[in-house]
Amino acid sequence: MAKCHPNEVGSLVIDHRSTHAAGFRLWSLFSTAAFRRRLIDTVRCGGGFSASEDDDNFEALPPKPSGKPQKKSEVRKEKDPSRSGSEKLSDLLNLSSDSSSTLKENDNESDDVEVMKKMERFDKLSRTARMLQSESVEERENGTKLVRQLAKEDSEARNTLAMLGAIPPLVAMVDDDSEIQTPCRVEALYALLNLGIGNDLNKAAIVQTGAVHKMLKLIQSSNGFPEAAVSEAIVANFLALSALDLNKPIIGSSGAIPFLVKILRNVDKKYGPQAKQESMRALYNLSILPSNIPLILETDLVSFLMNSLGDMEISERILSILSNIVSIPEGRKAVSAVRDAFPILIDVLNWADSPGCQEKASYILMVMAHKAYGDRQAMIEAGIVSALLELTLIGSTLAQKRASRILECLRVEKGKQVSDCYSGSVSAAVSAPICGSSSSAANLEELTMSVEKKAVKRLVQQSLQNNMRRIVKRANLPQDFVPSEHLKSLTATSTSKSLPF
């Protein structure tokens, strides 16, 4: 007997009849129309002939007898696999549509939640701004604390509070004529400071509202010495507001520079190190504008800065301020007028562990050497050549370039000086030329060149000897260390080619 698979096209039944000798009878189980329908449904649903079993074992099963004939619809339900496939496909489509609709609903819900949060936040900021404009002093104080808290780390809150009009009430609270007490006035100052963090529009609005003049008025009403908390808050505001170029001329001309210098000097030790650092940074911001430098020179800031060099915490910032000051002639005169100004700056060139200070000090010396003859002479007398030679060897790339520029200026100046010293005596000796004036002129040129070469040779020997002493000192060698004869011969035979020009 042959078994028939459910996906096979038709069923064959082989019936053995014992009455006929070795006779077989073959007939089809389905009619022609049923066969065609089965074939179409099989192809539509991906069915096919299964050949997993061997053909020799194929047996046909006779149809099961039933009491009553099956209806066509029932037969179709049992035999038609396309219905189950289409049902699965429709289920998948329904599932995907349900999931997409669920995702859309979740997105809509999250958007609604986000909108609600923004509305609640805006309502809170609006209430805070209204509190600042209240007639109740207590409510204004509470509003000031909220503004300081909300604007500390939230940039959107800074923009929103400024648009809601929070800046003018806070500036009014800084005024000494108001009935606000000192603790709340400090809160208002720090609230303004937080509103200006990273927001140039707010910084400009604070200055345009008159905050700088009210701060200075607050200082003057305290005889120039307000409470430490108020002074530190004002310094912090000046630092933040001076970072904007638009505010630099307003702050500089308002009279804030003497107050900042007073905080920096800290004669009575009343202020902490943070206030000192912030005042110096504010002065640096103001010194960037050339029109503020004459106002700085009216104070004793330059001498204080020169004498403060050596403190590694503030030295680089000091040199940055001096770099701005020497950009105008009055500033260069003020720096050169300080006692031991050039020895102090030359000593900074030897700070190998602070390349930033070396670069800034070399810039100051380069500008002054390029602009003034008297400064070049003072540098040579202070022994700048050896420090510059050492800097061209072990300094940073920028420091090496600036040191070479200074050496070039000094070389030109040294040549002029030697020429001026000997031109008078030589001209006097040859004032009455004899016959053969061409030979006399040649002798004069040879004499002049030999003197210049001797001066350069002497300068190189002095520099090399100074460098050797520095190397010996740094190497912790015995003080009675004597250079070898070979080194002496090198220094004695060196020429101007050893200079890094």
XYZ file of C-alpha atoms in Angstrom:
501
model
C 0.000 0.000 0.000
C 1.204 3.571 -0.683
C 0.827 6.368 1.868
C -0.195 9.764 0.621
C 1.277 12.975 2.078
C -1.110 15.820 2.753
C 0.708 18.171 0.343
C 0.666 15.757 -2.561
C -1.458 16.525 -5.597
C -4.121 13.831 -5.496
C -4.153 10.355 -3.937
C -3.743 7.099 -5.703
C -5.200 3.865 -4.410
C -4.082 0.536 -5.618
C -6.628 -2.151 -4.770
C -5.796 -5.770 -4.972
C -8.712 -8.034 -5.849
C -8.240 -11.710 -5.170
C -10.975 -12.633 -7.602
C -8.909 -11.455 -10.570
C -5.502 -13.021 -10.999
C -2.795 -10.410 -10.258
C -5.044 -7.583 -11.335
C -4.661 -3.971 -10.174
C -7.081 -1.141 -10.455
C -6.016 2.541 -10.465
C -8.378 5.480 -9.988
C -8.196 9.095 -8.845
C -9.551 10.244 -5.530
C -10.513 13.757 -6.773
C -12.296 15.004 -9.796
C -10.683 17.320 -12.364
C -12.053 20.494 -10.773
C -10.864 19.478 -7.288
C -7.406 18.668 -8.651
C -7.112 22.084 -10.314
C -8.250 23.884 -7.166
C -5.840 21.912 -5.025
C -2.947 22.715 -7.366
C -3.710 26.459 -7.334
C -4.041 26.576 -3.542
C -0.808 24.633 -3.102
C 1.183 26.998 -5.333
C -0.401 30.082 -3.680
C 0.519 28.971 -0.150
C 4.002 27.738 -1.034
C 3.207 24.033 -0.936
C 4.995 21.495 -3.065
C 5.611 17.860 -3.579
C 7.493 16.221 -0.746
C 10.104 13.835 -1.876
C 11.621 13.043 1.429
C 10.557 9.426 1.295
C 11.647 6.844 -1.207
C 9.273 6.133 -4.141
C 9.445 2.412 -3.529
C 7.810 2.821 -0.119
C 4.976 4.978 -1.490
C 1.636 3.401 -0.574
C -1.838 4.647 -1.315
C -4.434 4.640 1.426
C -8.049 4.043 0.573
C -10.530 6.702 1.595
C -12.079 6.280 4.997
C -15.695 5.330 4.798
C -18.076 7.676 6.526
C -21.692 7.370 7.447
C -22.816 10.522 5.662
C -21.133 12.401 2.860
C -19.152 15.516 3.704
C -20.190 18.859 2.407
C -17.986 20.719 -0.025
C -17.366 23.496 2.445
C -16.186 21.058 5.096
C -13.933 19.317 2.640
C -12.533 22.681 1.649
C -11.858 23.600 5.243
C -9.987 20.379 5.843
C -8.064 20.298 2.593
C -7.365 24.030 1.984
C -4.063 25.137 3.752
C -4.192 28.615 2.200
C -6.820 29.693 4.717
C -4.497 29.021 7.675
C -1.629 30.938 5.949
C -3.796 33.945 5.188
C -5.091 33.925 8.744
C -1.499 34.022 10.075
C -0.644 36.859 7.718
C -3.667 38.835 8.834
C -2.729 38.202 12.469
C 0.785 39.536 11.858
C -0.573 42.629 10.139
C -2.967 43.257 12.965
C -0.169 42.804 15.514
C 2.120 45.273 13.720
C -0.662 47.828 13.422
C -1.460 47.401 17.097
C 2.222 47.841 18.079
C 2.620 50.938 15.905
C -0.502 52.456 17.355
C 0.799 51.648 20.844
C 4.128 53.352 20.089
C 2.332 56.424 18.773
C 0.237 56.558 21.886
C 3.375 56.289 24.057
C 5.095 59.062 22.080
C 2.087 61.269 22.419
C 1.972 60.598 26.137
C 5.717 61.414 26.542
C 5.280 64.617 24.516
C 2.362 65.595 26.679
C 4.403 64.953 29.823
C 7.292 67.045 28.465
C 4.960 69.894 27.576
C 3.426 69.777 31.021
C 6.873 69.933 32.648
C 7.841 72.952 30.540
C 4.633 74.711 31.388
C 5.124 74.058 35.088
C 8.714 75.342 34.856
C 7.630 78.483 33.023
C 4.958 79.113 35.641
C 7.578 78.798 38.370
C 9.904 81.273 36.629
C 7.009 83.674 36.081
C 6.088 83.563 39.757
C 9.738 84.192 40.650
C 9.900 87.255 38.390
C 6.670 88.600 39.893
C 8.093 88.116 43.367
C 10.971 90.472 42.505
C 8.491 93.217 41.654
C 6.403 92.776 44.778
C 6.007 95.552 47.311
C 6.815 93.172 50.139
C 10.484 93.224 51.063
C 10.374 89.657 52.326
C 8.868 88.396 49.104
C 11.535 90.219 47.066
C 14.237 88.646 49.196
C 12.770 85.193 48.592
C 12.550 85.922 44.873
C 16.206 86.958 44.837
C 17.262 83.677 46.414
C 15.187 81.746 43.878
C 16.747 83.611 40.952
C 20.242 82.891 42.238
C 19.379 79.215 42.634
C 17.554 78.763 39.318
C 20.096 80.649 37.186
C 23.146 78.950 38.626
C 23.289 75.958 36.265
C 20.355 76.397 33.865
C 20.991 78.438 30.721
C 17.324 78.343 29.675
C 16.316 79.763 33.047
C 18.764 82.666 32.542
C 17.210 83.538 29.191
C 13.647 83.193 30.458
C 14.208 85.214 33.639
C 15.885 87.987 31.650
C 12.954 88.108 29.206
C 10.529 88.184 32.130
C 12.252 91.335 33.432
C 14.250 89.999 36.371
C 17.349 92.166 35.820
C 16.043 95.701 36.632
C 14.594 94.735 40.056
C 17.834 93.006 41.010
C 19.896 96.052 39.980
C 17.583 98.262 42.033
C 18.223 96.077 45.071
C 21.973 96.743 44.764
C 21.387 100.468 45.274
C 22.348 101.668 48.724
C 19.244 103.878 48.908
C 16.972 100.840 48.946
C 15.608 99.351 52.124
C 17.278 96.021 51.428
C 19.637 94.710 54.069
C 23.221 93.722 53.334
C 22.696 89.917 53.195
C 19.920 90.303 50.642
C 22.021 92.808 48.691
C 24.765 90.183 48.464
C 22.170 87.692 47.209
C 21.127 90.183 44.521
C 24.756 90.629 43.415
C 25.280 86.899 43.066
C 21.911 86.540 41.302
C 23.111 89.070 38.703
C 26.385 87.174 38.463
C 24.573 83.903 37.732
C 22.319 85.543 35.151
C 25.400 86.660 33.212
C 27.159 83.285 33.120
C 27.744 82.409 29.460
C 25.175 84.962 28.307
C 26.531 88.075 26.618
C 23.087 89.599 26.160
C 22.445 89.471 29.890
C 25.897 90.926 30.631
C 25.233 93.854 28.324
C 21.744 94.333 29.812
C 23.130 94.369 33.375
C 25.648 97.104 32.514
C 23.128 99.116 30.499
C 20.750 99.041 33.452
C 23.364 100.880 35.540
C 24.626 98.054 37.724
C 28.300 99.154 37.578
C 27.582 102.673 38.836
C 25.329 101.357 41.601
C 28.076 98.960 42.711
C 30.612 101.779 42.847
C 28.124 103.958 44.703
C 27.729 101.163 47.207
C 31.526 101.132 47.658
C 31.742 104.896 48.091
C 28.947 104.959 50.650
C 31.050 102.652 52.827
C 34.043 105.054 52.689
C 35.740 102.850 50.158
C 35.779 99.830 52.451
C 32.484 97.942 52.299
C 31.999 94.646 54.017
C 34.154 91.790 52.765
C 31.169 89.810 51.444
C 29.910 92.801 49.446
C 33.374 93.565 48.048
C 33.953 89.980 46.948
C 30.551 89.880 45.229
C 31.292 93.158 43.408
C 34.712 91.904 42.293
C 33.123 88.716 40.942
C 30.626 90.806 38.963
C 33.361 93.058 37.554
C 35.260 89.978 36.428
C 32.243 88.483 34.668
C 31.074 91.751 33.095
C 34.564 92.796 31.900
C 34.840 89.644 29.791
C 32.531 91.297 27.250
C 34.366 93.762 24.985
C 31.352 96.066 24.916
C 31.574 96.526 28.696
C 35.340 97.144 28.953
C 35.280 100.927 28.276
C 32.261 101.452 30.557
C 33.802 99.604 33.497
C 37.236 101.156 32.942
C 35.966 104.720 32.854
C 33.574 104.239 35.762
C 36.317 104.191 38.399
C 36.387 100.451 39.023
C 40.155 100.118 38.408
C 41.323 101.759 41.683
C 38.902 99.546 43.614
C 40.245 96.419 41.911
C 43.838 97.490 42.601
C 42.944 98.022 46.257
C 41.470 94.528 46.469
C 44.554 93.116 44.756
C 46.979 94.777 47.127
C 44.945 93.578 50.131
C 46.992 95.638 52.534
C 44.826 94.927 55.563
C 44.527 91.189 54.758
C 40.771 91.543 54.728
C 40.037 89.546 51.582
C 40.677 85.948 50.678
C 42.891 84.572 47.902
C 39.909 84.084 45.596
C 39.062 87.798 45.657
C 42.712 88.589 44.886
C 42.758 86.217 41.930
C 39.469 87.544 40.560
C 40.570 91.169 40.844
C 43.768 90.394 38.919
C 41.821 88.605 36.195
C 39.405 91.548 35.967
C 42.360 93.940 35.607
C 43.745 91.744 32.855
C 40.411 91.902 30.999
C 40.368 95.687 31.311
C 44.028 96.055 30.226
C 43.218 94.441 26.881
C 41.599 97.731 25.843
C 44.379 100.310 25.171
C 42.240 103.215 26.397
C 42.128 101.635 29.871
C 45.930 101.425 30.231
C 46.430 105.147 31.139
C 43.816 104.659 33.860
C 45.798 101.697 35.162
C 49.029 103.723 35.115
C 47.427 106.311 37.374
C 47.574 103.739 40.153
C 50.673 102.039 41.540
C 49.750 98.748 39.909
C 52.897 98.432 37.757
C 55.344 98.672 40.647
C 53.210 96.287 42.716
C 53.139 93.754 39.899
C 56.894 93.966 39.284
C 57.653 93.449 42.954
C 55.184 90.554 43.153
C 56.954 88.542 40.470
C 58.270 85.362 42.031
C 54.971 84.126 43.396
C 54.362 81.236 41.013
C 50.595 81.286 41.582
C 50.172 84.752 40.088
C 53.386 85.384 38.120
C 52.016 84.282 34.769
C 48.921 86.457 35.194
C 51.142 89.401 36.220
C 53.248 88.997 33.093
C 50.076 88.875 30.986
C 48.981 92.247 32.376
C 52.456 93.719 31.818
C 52.404 92.430 28.234
C 49.306 94.549 27.614
C 50.731 97.568 29.437
C 53.948 97.743 27.353
C 51.875 98.022 24.179
C 51.771 101.832 24.584
C 54.765 104.187 25.136
C 53.517 105.339 28.550
C 53.346 101.750 29.700
C 56.918 101.019 28.603
C 58.146 104.076 30.462
C 56.297 103.005 33.591
C 57.845 99.522 33.481
C 61.408 100.757 32.854
C 61.017 103.312 35.658
C 60.542 100.568 38.239
C 63.684 99.873 40.208
C 65.497 96.715 39.052
C 62.825 96.099 36.443
C 65.168 94.511 33.902
C 67.046 92.265 36.372
C 63.664 90.995 37.581
C 62.452 90.235 34.046
C 65.789 88.680 33.071
C 65.578 86.415 36.096
C 62.214 85.157 34.819
C 63.960 84.014 31.628
C 65.800 81.441 33.732
C 62.590 79.806 35.013
C 62.972 76.609 33.018
C 60.082 74.965 34.885
C 57.639 77.664 33.726
C 57.764 78.031 29.921
C 54.668 80.263 29.936
C 56.429 82.817 32.129
C 59.540 82.631 29.941
C 57.510 83.335 26.813
C 55.694 86.305 28.323
C 58.842 87.814 29.867
C 60.689 87.471 26.557
C 57.774 89.203 24.817
C 57.924 92.160 27.240
C 61.703 92.485 26.784
C 61.402 92.113 23.007
C 58.855 94.954 22.736
C 60.901 97.229 24.987
C 64.190 96.436 23.197
C 62.612 97.130 19.841
C 61.111 100.480 20.843
C 63.661 102.268 23.071
C 67.445 102.766 22.921
C 67.778 103.368 26.651
C 66.022 100.096 27.427
C 68.443 98.155 25.224
C 71.400 99.663 27.033
C 69.895 98.836 30.414
C 69.287 95.238 29.319
C 72.913 94.793 28.248
C 74.146 96.187 31.550
C 71.821 93.805 33.435
C 73.424 90.796 31.707
C 70.605 89.774 29.423
C 72.834 88.265 26.731
C 73.781 85.112 28.621
C 70.169 84.475 29.620
C 69.048 84.914 26.021
C 71.738 82.562 24.706
C 70.638 79.928 27.159
C 66.986 80.484 26.231
C 67.758 79.958 22.528
C 69.094 76.519 23.420
C 66.698 75.119 26.017
C 63.596 77.328 25.771
C 60.316 76.621 24.027
C 59.945 77.332 20.330
C 58.212 80.656 20.900
C 60.709 81.699 23.577
C 63.624 80.833 21.269
C 62.223 83.001 18.478
C 61.714 85.945 20.785
C 65.174 85.554 22.328
C 66.723 85.583 18.854
C 64.825 88.767 18.009
C 66.128 90.455 21.166
C 69.702 89.363 20.406
C 69.383 90.786 16.932
C 68.273 94.149 18.334
C 71.140 94.133 20.819
C 73.696 93.234 18.143
C 72.661 96.200 16.019
C 72.784 98.453 19.061
C 76.211 97.142 20.085
C 77.607 97.801 16.614
C 76.296 101.360 16.625
C 77.751 101.967 20.077
C 81.196 100.722 19.111
C 81.138 102.727 15.893
C 80.181 105.910 17.738
C 82.897 105.419 20.377
C 85.735 105.086 17.913
C 84.622 107.276 15.043
C 85.690 110.483 16.784
C 89.240 109.378 17.633
C 89.829 107.806 14.271
C 88.604 110.861 12.372
C 90.845 113.078 14.513
C 93.859 110.951 13.731
C 93.290 111.127 9.987
C 91.914 114.642 9.785
C 94.865 115.677 7.612
C 95.166 112.996 4.963
C 98.444 112.635 3.089
C 98.916 111.677 -0.514
C 97.335 108.373 -1.334
C 93.987 108.957 0.387
C 92.653 105.642 -0.891
C 95.158 103.660 1.190
C 94.326 105.795 4.248
C 90.621 105.041 3.824
C 91.383 101.331 3.578
C 93.442 101.457 6.771
C 90.607 103.361 8.492
C 88.031 100.734 7.477
C 90.327 97.930 8.607
C 90.872 99.613 11.969
C 87.146 100.132 12.488
C 86.274 96.532 11.594
C 88.949 95.130 13.862
C 87.589 97.115 16.801
C 84.049 95.838 16.155
C 85.312 92.266 15.921
C 87.192 92.691 19.163
C 84.046 93.971 20.871
C 81.968 91.046 19.591
C 84.679 88.587 20.588
C 84.792 90.012 24.085
C 80.987 89.795 24.320
C 80.995 86.147 23.231
C 83.725 85.210 25.713
C 81.846 86.874 28.543
C 78.637 85.054 27.618
C 80.333 81.683 27.417
C 82.024 82.177 30.767
C 78.730 83.146 32.383
C 77.046 80.093 30.905
C 79.827 77.864 32.211
C 79.406 79.264 35.706
C 75.665 78.604 35.534
C 76.218 75.020 34.357
C 78.730 74.399 37.129
C 76.323 75.800 39.687
C 73.431 73.675 38.469
C 75.559 70.543 38.357
C 76.525 71.091 42.038
C 80.196 70.839 41.170
C 82.844 72.107 43.600
C 83.226 75.856 43.665
C 86.950 75.549 42.802
C 86.102 73.764 39.548
C 88.488 74.906 36.837
C 87.604 74.457 33.137
C 89.981 72.398 31.051
C 92.529 73.931 28.747
C 90.520 72.696 25.765
C 87.444 74.637 26.893
C 89.572 77.747 27.492
C 90.938 77.479 23.993
C 87.407 77.196 22.589
C 86.245 80.304 24.395
C 89.355 82.183 23.383
C 89.014 81.363 19.697
C 85.232 81.833 19.393
C 83.975 84.371 16.921
C 80.691 86.001 16.125
C 79.617 82.844 14.269
C 78.704 81.284 17.628
C 75.931 83.847 18.137
C 72.486 82.550 17.060
C 71.650 85.461 14.751
